[in-house]
XYZ file of C-alpha atoms in Angstrom:
311
model
C -29.309 -45.071 -69.836
C -33.003 -45.867 -69.445
C -35.186 -43.982 -67.113
C -35.197 -47.111 -64.552
C -31.577 -47.054 -64.789
C -31.461 -43.082 -63.907
C -33.657 -44.030 -61.071
C -31.691 -46.926 -59.700
C -28.599 -44.488 -59.888
C -30.093 -41.611 -58.163
C -31.372 -43.978 -55.412
C -28.086 -45.543 -54.859
C -26.590 -41.977 -54.401
C -29.324 -40.963 -52.087
C -28.835 -44.025 -50.023
C -25.123 -43.320 -49.767
C -25.261 -40.111 -48.758
C -28.030 -40.814 -46.085
C -25.798 -43.579 -44.856
C -22.655 -41.374 -44.694
C -24.870 -38.817 -42.822
C -26.088 -41.289 -40.447
C -22.607 -42.603 -39.775
C -21.237 -39.055 -39.123
C -24.016 -38.228 -36.704
C -23.602 -41.693 -35.000
C -19.676 -41.334 -34.790
C -19.547 -37.521 -33.888
C -22.395 -37.673 -31.288
C -20.588 -39.892 -29.145
C -18.582 -38.642 -26.048
C -14.707 -38.444 -26.473
C -11.541 -37.706 -24.814
C -8.897 -35.699 -26.452
C -5.697 -33.664 -25.684
C -5.839 -30.228 -26.582
C -3.795 -27.035 -26.109
C -5.082 -23.616 -24.829
C -3.243 -20.280 -25.473
C -2.677 -17.983 -22.518
C -3.468 -14.406 -23.023
C -1.934 -12.301 -20.220
C -3.924 -9.168 -19.005
C -2.816 -6.778 -16.277
C 1.035 -7.329 -16.526
C 3.005 -4.780 -14.459
C 4.363 -2.000 -16.257
C 7.960 -2.663 -14.971
C 7.876 -6.302 -16.376
C 8.724 -7.121 -19.814
C 7.782 -10.774 -20.554
C 9.834 -12.819 -23.133
C 8.301 -14.423 -26.250
C 8.043 -17.633 -24.604
C 6.058 -16.222 -21.417
C 3.776 -14.370 -23.527
C 3.110 -17.396 -25.738
C 2.608 -19.925 -23.300
C 0.464 -23.013 -24.526
C -1.114 -25.169 -21.622
C -1.976 -29.012 -22.472
C -5.251 -30.244 -21.098
C -7.364 -33.316 -21.374
C -11.079 -32.520 -22.224
C -14.032 -34.841 -22.663
C -16.901 -33.532 -24.950
C -19.109 -34.625 -27.923
C -17.368 -35.516 -31.339
C -19.211 -32.284 -32.897
C -17.714 -29.963 -30.256
C -14.209 -31.652 -30.447
C -14.264 -31.199 -34.262
C -15.356 -27.502 -33.855
C -12.266 -27.025 -31.374
C -9.884 -28.028 -34.290
C -11.182 -25.146 -36.470
C -10.795 -22.258 -33.824
C -8.078 -20.822 -31.709
C -8.595 -21.573 -28.041
C -7.513 -18.371 -26.079
C -7.891 -17.856 -22.420
C -7.429 -14.430 -20.857
C -5.634 -14.540 -17.438
C -5.097 -11.754 -14.934
C -1.399 -11.675 -14.531
C -1.453 -10.221 -11.271
C -3.749 -12.728 -9.629
C -2.167 -15.940 -11.238
C 1.499 -15.417 -11.517
C 3.425 -15.828 -8.258
C 7.007 -14.780 -7.358
C 9.456 -17.296 -5.765
C 13.024 -16.107 -5.106
C 12.930 -13.585 -7.886
C 11.380 -16.045 -10.450
C 8.048 -15.601 -11.814
C 6.039 -18.784 -11.662
C 2.902 -20.049 -13.451
C 1.046 -22.895 -12.260
C -1.774 -23.958 -14.995
C -3.787 -25.643 -12.184
C -4.498 -22.159 -10.821
C -6.047 -21.161 -14.002
C -8.424 -24.175 -14.183
C -11.524 -22.367 -13.463
C -10.620 -19.482 -15.947
C -9.718 -22.232 -18.732
C -13.134 -23.902 -17.974
C -15.043 -20.664 -18.348
C -13.287 -19.811 -21.556
C -14.155 -23.370 -23.138
C -17.862 -22.867 -22.361
C -20.552 -25.267 -21.853
C -20.289 -28.683 -23.040
C -16.668 -29.450 -22.454
C -15.370 -31.115 -19.194
C -11.818 -30.853 -18.233
C -10.391 -33.768 -17.165
C -6.679 -32.894 -16.514
C -4.653 -29.702 -16.527
C -0.954 -29.751 -17.158
C 0.301 -29.800 -13.494
C 3.998 -28.707 -13.804
C 4.545 -25.001 -12.985
C 6.257 -22.876 -15.728
C 9.178 -20.684 -14.874
C 8.497 -17.379 -17.053
C 11.503 -15.450 -18.393
C 11.401 -11.743 -18.136
C 13.251 -8.481 -17.568
C 12.321 -5.999 -15.056
C 13.104 -2.211 -15.254
C 13.495 0.615 -12.704
C 10.034 1.948 -11.515
C 8.772 4.502 -9.114
C 5.579 6.253 -8.356
C 5.488 9.985 -8.882
C 2.839 12.502 -8.141
C 0.957 14.343 -11.002
C 1.699 17.962 -11.510
C -0.544 20.318 -13.740
C 1.227 22.167 -16.339
C -1.398 23.962 -18.231
C -3.817 26.788 -17.868
C -7.645 27.075 -17.576
C -9.627 29.714 -18.778
C -13.298 30.421 -18.009
C -15.725 31.609 -20.373
C -18.079 34.626 -19.482
C -19.222 34.657 -15.721
C -18.048 30.979 -15.074
C -15.286 30.516 -12.362
C -13.792 27.549 -10.677
C -15.985 26.119 -8.017
C -14.413 23.622 -5.688
C -10.926 22.065 -6.280
C -10.168 20.715 -9.952
C -7.964 17.637 -9.756
C -6.780 14.579 -11.338
C -8.497 11.218 -10.792
C -5.439 9.891 -9.430
C -2.761 11.307 -7.170
C 0.507 9.556 -8.477
C 1.080 6.953 -11.109
C 3.923 4.396 -11.456
C 6.616 4.892 -14.280
C 8.814 2.485 -15.670
C 11.854 3.167 -17.905
C 15.348 4.011 -18.305
C 17.222 4.054 -14.965
C 18.711 7.562 -15.014
C 15.647 9.037 -16.310
C 13.559 7.660 -13.678
C 16.108 8.659 -10.992
C 15.946 12.298 -12.145
C 12.003 12.708 -12.227
C 10.668 13.993 -8.895
C 7.256 14.639 -10.295
C 5.535 13.973 -13.609
C 4.352 17.140 -15.189
C 1.510 16.888 -17.330
C 1.726 19.510 -20.021
C -1.362 19.895 -22.649
C -2.756 23.010 -24.578
C -4.546 25.380 -22.239
C -8.347 24.939 -22.603
C -11.480 27.201 -21.860
C -14.250 25.875 -19.568
C -17.750 27.103 -20.399
C -19.809 24.518 -18.468
C -20.451 23.238 -14.831
C -18.334 20.338 -15.375
C -15.563 19.545 -17.719
C -13.379 16.233 -17.693
C -10.317 16.131 -19.834
C -8.804 12.687 -20.435
C -4.918 12.849 -21.103
C -2.924 10.114 -22.575
C 0.310 10.082 -20.539
C 2.089 7.392 -22.740
C 1.584 10.098 -25.633
C 3.374 12.894 -23.406
C 6.230 10.495 -22.493
C 6.758 7.823 -25.080
C 9.979 6.756 -23.537
C 8.119 5.759 -20.311
C 5.539 3.098 -19.436
C 3.217 4.553 -17.195
C 0.417 3.181 -15.082
C -2.513 4.110 -15.611
C -1.725 5.181 -19.014
C -4.574 7.579 -19.058
C -5.701 9.946 -16.413
C -8.716 12.506 -16.235
C -8.487 16.031 -15.145
C -11.964 17.120 -13.794
C -12.777 20.832 -13.570
C -15.992 21.965 -11.689
C -17.105 25.474 -12.477
C -20.362 27.619 -11.920
C -21.684 30.811 -13.322
C -20.555 33.292 -10.601
C -21.543 36.752 -9.513
C -20.099 39.306 -7.208
C -21.925 41.250 -4.296
C -21.446 43.481 -1.460
C -22.624 44.687 1.974
C -21.736 47.257 4.396
C -20.992 45.610 7.647
C -20.561 47.175 11.065
C -17.184 46.399 12.975
C -17.573 44.545 16.352
C -15.120 45.323 19.111
C -14.376 42.266 21.288
C -12.721 42.795 24.796
C -13.263 46.527 25.207
C -11.638 48.062 28.148
C -13.727 48.990 30.967
C -12.032 52.278 31.726
C -11.954 53.482 28.233
C -13.737 54.275 24.843
C -12.799 52.722 21.775
C -13.158 54.370 18.419
C -12.940 52.318 14.984
C -12.012 54.036 11.775
C -13.731 53.333 9.744
C -16.402 51.694 11.782
C -18.084 50.150 8.849
C -16.448 48.042 6.116
C -17.495 46.720 2.914
C -17.682 42.983 2.462
C -17.346 41.709 -0.863
C -18.609 38.143 -1.729
C -18.713 35.735 -4.718
C -21.277 33.105 -5.001
C -23.199 31.183 -7.511
C -25.379 33.381 -9.838
C -28.509 31.032 -8.610
C -27.465 31.424 -4.869
C -27.125 35.131 -4.958
C -30.752 36.072 -3.431
C -30.102 33.479 -0.639
C -27.225 35.613 0.891
C -27.719 38.678 3.123
C -25.841 40.948 5.507
C -26.536 38.830 8.509
C -24.640 36.045 7.040
C -21.403 38.012 7.676
C -19.735 39.087 10.715
C -16.564 41.359 11.007
C -14.670 41.936 14.544
C -11.355 43.105 15.704
C -10.004 42.159 19.319
C -8.428 44.679 21.539
C -6.379 41.742 23.020
C -4.789 41.371 19.892
C -3.161 44.950 19.871
C 0.572 45.048 20.637
C 2.125 47.922 22.584
C 0.802 51.257 20.794
C -0.379 49.371 17.680
C -3.271 51.082 16.167
C -3.788 49.408 12.743
C -5.354 45.847 12.730
C -6.896 43.530 10.193
C -10.328 43.112 10.769
C -11.577 39.256 11.232
C -14.345 38.213 8.658
C -16.525 35.194 9.459
C -19.651 34.028 7.466
C -21.879 31.137 8.009
C -23.626 30.234 4.686
C -22.301 27.416 2.341
C -23.605 29.375 -0.691
C -20.747 31.861 -0.269
C -17.773 30.839 -2.236
C -15.298 33.641 -1.187
C -15.399 36.807 0.782
C -13.149 39.609 1.624
C -13.065 42.956 3.540
C -12.352 46.550 2.123
C -10.540 48.231 3.530
C -7.961 45.589 4.737
C -7.201 47.568 7.717
C -8.813 49.600 10.418
C -7.466 51.925 12.760
C -8.173 51.459 16.642
C -8.146 54.427 19.041
C -8.433 53.720 22.840
C -9.604 57.094 24.573
C -8.868 56.618 28.434
């Protein structure tokens, strides 16, 4: 083949390719309408509901309008739309009913820009399912917390939820009054420790919502201090002398180490009330009060004092 023939051949090939590209661009740049199916992915399904295979794999026919390029791309990707089960699915006489029209906004959002939804399957779909026994139970801590060094619990440690919803075997559900959370004991050596616990791992035969809970322990480096405080007598008799033995008691308090210097003896008051004595009773428990939020706990030693009323 001569050089001129080669040139003619390659020009023909280039022209054919250019024509094909122009035809492709012209054809697929136009706007088309087409019926497609979108698969529904259910989120937030109640733990006591077990959907059938058909209910889990619902596909909704829709009519859309878009460019040929966009429609061509849709044929090569799975169109999945995540939906909130509790928000979309309705209950009607014990049946679960899904109305695709209610999901129109979510479907539109999932398809993205450049696609207009013209129609959505209007017929409600009744979903097959099984429902298991369920009830809500309080959580009960079944583990110990140890504190490192001078760290002690500061405030109340607790779960982030007060109760959970459990689902499973009817007899087992009936027997349970609380859900015990049993994990290995652990040691706290910081001001804040949050322990995440997988309840489904502890109870594999149950479905639990929420499946994970967090137990939070607040701690602080604590120290102990003490003061000698006089016992104040309230409602002294006008015609007698009152003697308290001992008339000074020791108040022992616990506070954060950083707050120790902000506490003094004027924060405490120890009192006994003559009106609280019954008959010839001579021994009473002194009442300790304090007005300083930096004090964590406090107690009196000795726990009892004697009251002598001399007429």
